[in-house]
Amino acid sequence: MKKPFKIALLLVLFGLLVLVRLFEADLFYDPLLSFFKQDYLNQKVPDVEFGKLLLHTSYRFLINTAISLLILWVAFRDRDVIKFSMILYVLAFIILLPWMAWLVANATPESNYNILFYVRRFLIQPLFVLLLLPAFYYHKQKIK
């Protein structure tokens, strides 16, 4: 793949991640979005439709994961990178989604919402791609 086309494709893919973020309120059910934008530390977590929240969080995670894996594929064109990344994403989902569900179900102002905030953040934001891109780049440079 020629370098200008590769860069343009990466920019489009990152643009898709930005669009998911820009339209998050329209695309996904997440009453915690507005909750965490306020002074939330002394408030009660809003009532949520638990199943719907988990479904939409999963949906958003899968969209971000698919775009992130495409970014990694375009950047490195290496099956081992994709396999490792997929395993990481699956493990993160298996661990973080039930943890978030438990935190939402048991959240009180005394329970410190920071853990809920960060666990949820890893599920709804494409943070792994921001960690994996430089890690794989460094690894490739070290091998050469």
CSV table of N, CA and C in Angstrom, one decimal:
chain,number,residue,atom,x,y,z
A,1,MET,N,0.9,-1.2,0.0
A,1,MET,CA,0.0,0.0,0.0
A,1,MET,C,0.9,1.2,0.0
A,2,LYS,N,0.6,2.2,-0.9
A,2,LYS,CA,1.4,3.4,-1.0
A,2,LYS,C,1.2,4.3,0.2
A,3,LYS,N,2.3,4.9,0.6
A,3,LYS,CA,2.2,5.7,1.9
A,3,LYS,C,1.2,6.8,1.9
A,4,PRO,N,1.0,7.6,0.8
A,4,PRO,CA,-0.1,8.6,0.9
A,4,PRO,C,-1.5,8.0,1.0
A,5,PHE,N,-1.7,6.9,0.3
A,5,PHE,CA,-3.0,6.3,0.5
A,5,PHE,C,-3.2,5.7,1.9
A,6,LYS,N,-2.2,5.1,2.4
A,6,LYS,CA,-2.2,4.6,3.8
A,6,LYS,C,-2.5,5.7,4.8
A,7,ILE,N,-1.8,6.8,4.7
A,7,ILE,CA,-2.1,7.9,5.6
A,7,ILE,C,-3.5,8.4,5.5
A,8,ALA,N,-4.0,8.5,4.2
A,8,ALA,CA,-5.4,9.0,4.0
A,8,ALA,C,-6.4,8.0,4.6
A,9,LEU,N,-6.1,6.8,4.4
A,9,LEU,CA,-7.0,5.7,5.0
A,9,LEU,C,-7.0,5.8,6.5
A,10,LEU,N,-5.8,5.9,7.1
A,10,LEU,CA,-5.8,6.1,8.6
A,10,LEU,C,-6.5,7.3,9.1
A,11,LEU,N,-6.4,8.4,8.3
A,11,LEU,CA,-7.1,9.6,8.7
A,11,LEU,C,-8.6,9.4,8.6
A,12,VAL,N,-9.1,8.7,7.6
A,12,VAL,CA,-10.5,8.4,7.5
A,12,VAL,C,-11.0,7.5,8.7
A,13,LEU,N,-10.2,6.5,9.0
A,13,LEU,CA,-10.5,5.6,10.1
A,13,LEU,C,-10.6,6.4,11.4
A,14,PHE,N,-9.6,7.2,11.7
A,14,PHE,CA,-9.6,8.0,12.9
A,14,PHE,C,-10.8,9.0,12.9
A,15,GLY,N,-11.1,9.5,11.7
A,15,GLY,CA,-12.3,10.3,11.6
A,15,GLY,C,-13.6,9.6,12.0
A,16,LEU,N,-13.6,8.3,11.6
A,16,LEU,CA,-14.8,7.5,12.0
A,16,LEU,C,-14.9,7.4,13.5
A,17,LEU,N,-13.7,7.2,14.2
A,17,LEU,CA,-13.7,7.2,15.7
A,17,LEU,C,-14.2,8.5,16.2
A,18,VAL,N,-13.8,9.6,15.6
A,18,VAL,CA,-14.2,10.9,16.1
A,18,VAL,C,-15.8,11.1,15.9
A,19,LEU,N,-16.3,10.6,14.7
A,19,LEU,CA,-17.7,10.6,14.5
A,19,LEU,C,-18.5,9.8,15.5
A,20,VAL,N,-18.0,8.7,15.9
A,20,VAL,CA,-18.7,7.9,16.9
A,20,VAL,C,-18.8,8.7,18.2
A,21,ARG,N,-17.7,9.4,18.5
A,21,ARG,CA,-17.7,10.2,19.7
A,21,ARG,C,-18.6,11.4,19.6
A,22,LEU,N,-18.6,12.1,18.4
A,22,LEU,CA,-19.4,13.3,18.3
A,22,LEU,C,-20.9,13.0,18.3
A,23,PHE,N,-21.3,11.8,17.8
A,23,PHE,CA,-22.7,11.5,17.8
A,23,PHE,C,-23.1,10.4,18.8
A,24,GLU,N,-22.3,10.3,19.9
A,24,GLU,CA,-22.5,9.3,20.9
A,24,GLU,C,-23.9,9.5,21.6
A,25,ALA,N,-24.4,10.7,21.8
A,25,ALA,CA,-25.6,10.9,22.5
A,25,ALA,C,-26.8,10.5,21.6
A,26,ASP,N,-26.6,10.6,20.2
A,26,ASP,CA,-27.7,10.2,19.3
A,26,ASP,C,-27.7,8.7,19.0
A,27,LEU,N,-26.5,8.1,19.0
A,27,LEU,CA,-26.4,6.7,18.6
A,27,LEU,C,-26.6,5.7,19.8
A,28,PHE,N,-26.2,6.1,21.0
A,28,PHE,CA,-26.2,5.2,22.1
A,28,PHE,C,-27.0,5.6,23.3
A,29,TYR,N,-27.6,4.7,23.9
A,29,TYR,CA,-28.3,5.0,25.2
A,29,TYR,C,-27.2,4.9,26.3
A,30,ASP,N,-27.0,6.1,26.9
A,30,ASP,CA,-26.0,6.1,28.0
A,30,ASP,C,-26.3,7.3,28.9
A,31,PRO,N,-27.2,7.1,29.9
A,31,PRO,CA,-27.5,8.2,30.8
A,31,PRO,C,-26.3,8.6,31.7
A,32,LEU,N,-25.3,7.8,31.7
A,32,LEU,CA,-24.1,8.2,32.5
A,32,LEU,C,-23.2,9.2,31.8
A,33,LEU,N,-23.5,9.5,30.5
A,33,LEU,CA,-22.8,10.6,29.8
A,33,LEU,C,-23.0,11.9,30.4
A,34,SER,N,-24.3,12.2,30.6
A,34,SER,CA,-24.6,13.5,31.3
A,34,SER,C,-24.3,13.5,32.7
A,35,PHE,N,-24.4,12.3,33.4
A,35,PHE,CA,-24.1,12.2,34.8
A,35,PHE,C,-22.7,12.6,35.1
A,36,PHE,N,-21.7,12.1,34.3
A,36,PHE,CA,-20.3,12.3,34.5
A,36,PHE,C,-19.9,13.7,34.0
A,37,LYS,N,-20.7,14.4,33.3
A,37,LYS,CA,-20.4,15.8,32.9
A,37,LYS,C,-20.8,16.8,34.0
A,38,GLN,N,-21.5,16.4,35.0
A,38,GLN,CA,-21.9,17.2,36.1
A,38,GLN,C,-21.0,17.1,37.3
A,39,ASP,N,-21.4,17.7,38.3
A,39,ASP,CA,-20.7,17.5,39.6
A,39,ASP,C,-21.3,16.2,40.2
A,40,TYR,N,-20.8,15.1,39.8
A,40,TYR,CA,-21.4,13.8,40.1
A,40,TYR,C,-21.0,13.2,41.5
A,41,LEU,N,-20.0,13.7,42.1
A,41,LEU,CA,-19.4,13.0,43.2
A,41,LEU,C,-20.4,12.8,44.4
A,42,ASN,N,-21.3,13.8,44.6
A,42,ASN,CA,-22.3,13.7,45.7
A,42,ASN,C,-23.7,13.3,45.2
A,43,GLN,N,-23.8,12.9,44.0
A,43,GLN,CA,-25.2,12.6,43.5
A,43,GLN,C,-25.3,11.1,43.3
A,44,LYS,N,-26.6,10.7,43.3
A,44,LYS,CA,-26.9,9.3,43.0
A,44,LYS,C,-26.8,9.0,41.5
A,45,VAL,N,-26.4,7.8,41.2
A,45,VAL,CA,-26.3,7.4,39.7
A,45,VAL,C,-27.8,7.4,39.2
A,46,PRO,N,-28.0,8.0,38.1
A,46,PRO,CA,-29.4,8.1,37.5
A,46,PRO,C,-29.9,6.6,37.3
A,47,ASP,N,-31.3,6.6,37.3
A,47,ASP,CA,-31.9,5.3,37.0
A,47,ASP,C,-31.6,4.9,35.6
A,48,VAL,N,-31.2,3.7,35.4
A,48,VAL,CA,-30.8,3.3,34.0
A,48,VAL,C,-31.6,2.0,33.6
A,49,GLU,N,-31.9,1.9,32.4
A,49,GLU,CA,-32.4,0.6,31.8
A,49,GLU,C,-31.2,-0.3,31.7
A,50,PHE,N,-31.0,-1.1,32.7
A,50,PHE,CA,-29.7,-1.9,32.8
A,50,PHE,C,-29.4,-2.7,31.5
A,51,GLY,N,-30.3,-3.5,31.0
A,51,GLY,CA,-30.0,-4.3,29.8
A,51,GLY,C,-29.7,-3.4,28.6
A,52,LYS,N,-30.4,-2.3,28.5
A,52,LYS,CA,-30.2,-1.4,27.3
A,52,LYS,C,-28.9,-0.7,27.5
A,53,LEU,N,-28.5,-0.3,28.7
A,53,LEU,CA,-27.2,0.3,28.9
A,53,LEU,C,-26.0,-0.7,28.5
A,54,LEU,N,-26.1,-1.9,29.0
A,54,LEU,CA,-25.1,-2.9,28.7
A,54,LEU,C,-25.1,-3.2,27.2
A,55,LEU,N,-26.2,-3.3,26.5
A,55,LEU,CA,-26.3,-3.6,25.1
A,55,LEU,C,-25.6,-2.5,24.3
A,56,HIS,N,-26.0,-1.2,24.6
A,56,HIS,CA,-25.4,-0.1,23.9
A,56,HIS,C,-24.0,0.1,24.2
A,57,THR,N,-23.5,-0.2,25.4
A,57,THR,CA,-22.1,-0.1,25.7
A,57,THR,C,-21.4,-1.2,24.9
A,58,SER,N,-21.9,-2.3,24.8
A,58,SER,CA,-21.3,-3.4,24.0
A,58,SER,C,-21.3,-3.1,22.6
A,59,TYR,N,-22.3,-2.5,22.1
A,59,TYR,CA,-22.4,-2.1,20.7
A,59,TYR,C,-21.3,-1.0,20.4
A,60,ARG,N,-21.2,-0.1,21.2
A,60,ARG,CA,-20.2,1.0,21.0
A,60,ARG,C,-18.8,0.4,21.1
A,61,PHE,N,-18.6,-0.5,22.1
A,61,PHE,CA,-17.3,-1.2,22.2
A,61,PHE,C,-16.9,-1.9,20.9
A,62,LEU,N,-17.9,-2.6,20.3
A,62,LEU,CA,-17.7,-3.4,19.1
A,62,LEU,C,-17.4,-2.5,17.9
A,63,ILE,N,-18.1,-1.4,17.8
A,63,ILE,CA,-17.8,-0.4,16.7
A,63,ILE,C,-16.4,0.1,16.8
A,64,ASN,N,-16.1,0.6,18.0
A,64,ASN,CA,-14.7,1.1,18.2
A,64,ASN,C,-13.7,0.1,18.0
A,65,THR,N,-13.9,-1.2,18.4
A,65,THR,CA,-13.0,-2.2,18.3
A,65,THR,C,-12.8,-2.5,16.8
A,66,ALA,N,-13.8,-2.6,16.0
A,66,ALA,CA,-13.7,-2.9,14.6
A,66,ALA,C,-12.9,-1.8,13.9
A,67,ILE,N,-13.2,-0.6,14.2
A,67,ILE,CA,-12.4,0.5,13.5
A,67,ILE,C,-11.0,0.5,14.0
A,68,SER,N,-10.8,0.2,15.3
A,68,SER,CA,-9.4,0.2,15.8
A,68,SER,C,-8.6,-1.0,15.2
A,69,LEU,N,-9.2,-2.1,15.0
A,69,LEU,CA,-8.5,-3.2,14.3
A,69,LEU,C,-8.2,-2.9,12.9
A,70,LEU,N,-9.1,-2.2,12.2
A,70,LEU,CA,-8.8,-1.7,10.8
A,70,LEU,C,-7.6,-0.8,10.8
A,71,ILE,N,-7.6,0.1,11.8
A,71,ILE,CA,-6.4,1.1,11.9
A,71,ILE,C,-5.1,0.3,12.1
A,72,LEU,N,-5.1,-0.7,13.0
A,72,LEU,CA,-3.9,-1.5,13.2
A,72,LEU,C,-3.6,-2.3,12.0
A,73,TRP,N,-4.6,-2.8,11.2
A,73,TRP,CA,-4.3,-3.6,10.0
A,73,TRP,C,-3.7,-2.7,8.9
A,74,VAL,N,-4.2,-1.5,8.7
A,74,VAL,CA,-3.7,-0.6,7.7
A,74,VAL,C,-2.3,-0.1,8.1
A,75,ALA,N,-2.1,0.1,9.4
A,75,ALA,CA,-0.8,0.6,9.9
A,75,ALA,C,0.3,-0.5,9.8
A,76,PHE,N,0.0,-1.7,10.0
A,76,PHE,CA,1.1,-2.7,10.2
A,76,PHE,C,0.9,-3.9,9.2
A,77,ARG,N,-0.3,-4.2,8.7
A,77,ARG,CA,-0.5,-5.3,7.8
A,77,ARG,C,0.2,-6.6,8.3
A,78,ASP,N,-0.1,-6.9,9.5
A,78,ASP,CA,0.5,-8.1,10.2
A,78,ASP,C,-0.6,-8.8,11.0
A,79,ARG,N,-0.8,-10.1,10.6
A,79,ARG,CA,-1.8,-10.9,11.2
A,79,ARG,C,-1.5,-11.1,12.7
A,80,ASP,N,-0.3,-11.2,13.1
A,80,ASP,CA,0.0,-11.4,14.5
A,80,ASP,C,-0.4,-10.2,15.3
A,81,VAL,N,-0.2,-9.0,14.8
A,81,VAL,CA,-0.6,-7.8,15.5
A,81,VAL,C,-2.2,-7.8,15.7
A,82,ILE,N,-2.9,-8.2,14.6
A,82,ILE,CA,-4.3,-8.3,14.7
A,82,ILE,C,-4.8,-9.4,15.7
A,83,LYS,N,-4.2,-10.6,15.6
A,83,LYS,CA,-4.5,-11.6,16.6
A,83,LYS,C,-4.3,-11.2,18.0
A,84,PHE,N,-3.1,-10.6,18.3
A,84,PHE,CA,-2.8,-10.2,19.7
A,84,PHE,C,-3.8,-9.1,20.1
A,85,SER,N,-4.1,-8.2,19.2
A,85,SER,CA,-5.1,-7.1,19.5
A,85,SER,C,-6.5,-7.6,19.8
A,86,MET,N,-6.9,-8.6,18.9
A,86,MET,CA,-8.2,-9.2,19.1
A,86,MET,C,-8.3,-9.9,20.5
A,87,ILE,N,-7.3,-10.6,20.8
A,87,ILE,CA,-7.3,-11.3,22.1
A,87,ILE,C,-7.4,-10.2,23.3
A,88,LEU,N,-6.6,-9.2,23.1
A,88,LEU,CA,-6.6,-8.1,24.1
A,88,LEU,C,-8.0,-7.5,24.2
A,89,TYR,N,-8.6,-7.2,23.1
A,89,TYR,CA,-10.0,-6.6,23.1
A,89,TYR,C,-11.0,-7.6,23.7
A,90,VAL,N,-10.9,-8.8,23.3
A,90,VAL,CA,-11.9,-9.8,23.9
A,90,VAL,C,-11.7,-9.9,25.4
A,91,LEU,N,-10.5,-10.1,25.9
A,91,LEU,CA,-10.3,-10.1,27.3
A,91,LEU,C,-10.7,-8.9,28.0
A,92,ALA,N,-10.5,-7.7,27.4
A,92,ALA,CA,-10.9,-6.5,28.1
A,92,ALA,C,-12.4,-6.5,28.2
A,93,PHE,N,-13.1,-6.9,27.1
A,93,PHE,CA,-14.6,-6.9,27.1
A,93,PHE,C,-15.1,-7.9,28.1
A,94,ILE,N,-14.5,-9.0,28.2
A,94,ILE,CA,-15.0,-10.1,29.1
A,94,ILE,C,-14.8,-9.6,30.6
A,95,ILE,N,-13.8,-8.9,30.8
A,95,ILE,CA,-13.5,-8.4,32.2
A,95,ILE,C,-14.2,-7.1,32.5
A,96,LEU,N,-14.2,-6.2,31.6
A,96,LEU,CA,-14.7,-4.8,31.9
A,96,LEU,C,-16.2,-4.7,31.9
A,97,LEU,N,-16.9,-5.4,31.0
A,97,LEU,CA,-18.3,-5.2,30.9
A,97,LEU,C,-19.0,-5.7,32.2
A,98,PRO,N,-18.7,-6.9,32.7
A,98,PRO,CA,-19.4,-7.4,33.9
A,98,PRO,C,-18.9,-6.5,35.1
A,99,TRP,N,-17.7,-6.0,35.1
A,99,TRP,CA,-17.3,-5.1,36.2
A,99,TRP,C,-18.0,-3.8,36.2
A,100,MET,N,-18.2,-3.3,35.0
A,100,MET,CA,-19.0,-2.1,34.9
A,100,MET,C,-20.5,-2.3,35.3
A,101,ALA,N,-21.0,-3.5,34.9
A,101,ALA,CA,-22.4,-3.8,35.3
A,101,ALA,C,-22.5,-3.8,36.8
A,102,TRP,N,-21.6,-4.5,37.5
A,102,TRP,CA,-21.6,-4.6,38.9
A,102,TRP,C,-21.4,-3.2,39.6
A,103,LEU,N,-20.5,-2.4,39.0
A,103,LEU,CA,-20.3,-1.0,39.5
A,103,LEU,C,-21.6,-0.2,39.4
A,104,VAL,N,-22.3,-0.3,38.3
A,104,VAL,CA,-23.5,0.5,38.1
A,104,VAL,C,-24.6,0.0,39.1
A,105,ALA,N,-24.7,-1.3,39.2
A,105,ALA,CA,-25.7,-1.8,40.1
A,105,ALA,C,-25.5,-1.5,41.5
A,106,ASN,N,-24.2,-1.3,41.9
A,106,ASN,CA,-23.9,-1.1,43.3
A,106,ASN,C,-23.4,0.3,43.6
A,107,ALA,N,-23.6,1.2,42.7
A,107,ALA,CA,-23.0,2.6,42.8
A,107,ALA,C,-23.8,3.4,43.9
A,108,THR,N,-23.1,4.0,44.7
A,108,THR,CA,-23.6,5.0,45.7
A,108,THR,C,-22.6,6.1,45.8
A,109,PRO,N,-23.1,7.3,46.2
A,109,PRO,CA,-22.1,8.4,46.4
A,109,PRO,C,-20.9,8.1,47.3
A,110,GLU,N,-21.1,7.2,48.2
A,110,GLU,CA,-20.0,6.8,49.1
A,110,GLU,C,-19.0,5.8,48.4
A,111,SER,N,-19.4,5.2,47.3
A,111,SER,CA,-18.6,4.1,46.7
A,111,SER,C,-17.5,4.7,45.8
A,112,ASN,N,-17.4,6.0,45.7
A,112,ASN,CA,-16.4,6.6,44.8
A,112,ASN,C,-16.6,6.2,43.4
A,113,TYR,N,-17.2,7.1,42.6
A,113,TYR,CA,-17.5,6.8,41.2
A,113,TYR,C,-16.3,6.8,40.2
A,114,ASN,N,-15.2,7.1,40.7
A,114,ASN,CA,-14.0,7.1,39.8
A,114,ASN,C,-13.7,5.8,39.2
A,115,ILE,N,-13.9,4.7,39.9
A,115,ILE,CA,-13.7,3.4,39.3
A,115,ILE,C,-14.7,3.1,38.1
A,116,LEU,N,-15.9,3.4,38.4
A,116,LEU,CA,-17.0,3.3,37.4
A,116,LEU,C,-16.7,4.2,36.2
A,117,PHE,N,-16.2,5.4,36.4
A,117,PHE,CA,-15.9,6.3,35.4
A,117,PHE,C,-14.8,5.7,34.5
A,118,TYR,N,-13.7,5.2,35.1
A,118,TYR,CA,-12.6,4.7,34.2
A,118,TYR,C,-12.9,3.4,33.6
A,119,VAL,N,-13.6,2.5,34.3
A,119,VAL,CA,-13.9,1.2,33.6
A,119,VAL,C,-14.8,1.5,32.4
A,120,ARG,N,-15.8,2.3,32.6
A,120,ARG,CA,-16.7,2.7,31.5
A,120,ARG,C,-16.0,3.4,30.4
A,121,ARG,N,-15.0,4.2,30.7
A,121,ARG,CA,-14.2,4.9,29.8
A,121,ARG,C,-13.5,4.0,28.8
A,122,PHE,N,-12.9,2.9,29.4
A,122,PHE,CA,-12.2,1.9,28.6
A,122,PHE,C,-13.1,1.2,27.7
A,123,LEU,N,-14.4,1.1,28.1
A,123,LEU,CA,-15.4,0.4,27.2
A,123,LEU,C,-15.9,1.3,26.1
A,124,ILE,N,-16.1,2.6,26.4
A,124,ILE,CA,-16.7,3.4,25.3
A,124,ILE,C,-15.8,4.2,24.5
A,125,GLN,N,-14.5,4.3,24.9
A,125,GLN,CA,-13.5,5.1,24.1
A,125,GLN,C,-12.5,4.2,23.5
A,126,PRO,N,-11.9,4.5,22.4
A,126,PRO,CA,-11.0,3.6,21.8
A,126,PRO,C,-9.5,3.8,22.3
A,127,LEU,N,-9.4,3.7,23.6
A,127,LEU,CA,-8.1,3.9,24.3
A,127,LEU,C,-7.1,2.9,23.9
A,128,PHE,N,-7.5,1.6,23.7
A,128,PHE,CA,-6.5,0.6,23.4
A,128,PHE,C,-5.7,0.9,22.1
A,129,VAL,N,-6.4,1.4,21.1
A,129,VAL,CA,-5.7,1.7,19.8
A,129,VAL,C,-4.6,2.8,20.1
A,130,LEU,N,-4.9,3.7,21.0
A,130,LEU,CA,-3.9,4.7,21.3
A,130,LEU,C,-2.7,4.2,22.0
A,131,LEU,N,-2.9,3.1,22.7
A,131,LEU,CA,-1.8,2.4,23.4
A,131,LEU,C,-1.1,1.4,22.5
A,132,LEU,N,-1.9,0.7,21.6
A,132,LEU,CA,-1.3,-0.3,20.8
A,132,LEU,C,-0.5,0.2,19.6
A,133,LEU,N,-0.9,1.3,19.0
A,133,LEU,CA,-0.2,1.9,17.8
A,133,LEU,C,1.2,2.2,18.2
A,134,PRO,N,1.5,3.0,19.2
A,134,PRO,CA,2.9,3.2,19.5
A,134,PRO,C,3.7,2.0,20.0
A,135,ALA,N,3.0,1.1,20.7
A,135,ALA,CA,3.7,-0.1,21.2
A,135,ALA,C,4.1,-1.0,20.0
A,136,PHE,N,3.2,-1.2,19.0
A,136,PHE,CA,3.6,-2.0,17.9
A,136,PHE,C,4.6,-1.3,17.0
A,137,TYR,N,4.5,0.0,16.9
A,137,TYR,CA,5.5,0.7,16.1
A,137,TYR,C,6.9,0.6,16.7
A,138,TYR,N,6.9,0.8,18.0
A,138,TYR,CA,8.2,0.6,18.7
A,138,TYR,C,8.7,-0.8,18.5
A,139,HIS,N,7.9,-1.8,18.7
A,139,HIS,CA,8.3,-3.2,18.5
A,139,HIS,C,8.8,-3.4,17.1
A,140,LYS,N,8.1,-2.9,16.1
A,140,LYS,CA,8.6,-3.1,14.7
A,140,LYS,C,10.0,-2.5,14.5
A,141,GLN,N,10.2,-1.3,15.1
A,141,GLN,CA,11.4,-0.6,14.9
A,141,GLN,C,12.6,-1.3,15.6
A,142,LYS,N,12.2,-1.9,16.8
A,142,LYS,CA,13.2,-2.6,17.5
A,142,LYS,C,13.7,-3.9,16.8
A,143,ILE,N,12.8,-4.5,16.1
A,143,ILE,CA,13.1,-5.7,15.4
A,143,ILE,C,14.0,-5.5,14.2
A,144,LYS,N,13.7,-4.3,13.5
A,144,LYS,CA,14.5,-4.0,12.3
A,144,LYS,C,15.9,-3.8,12.7
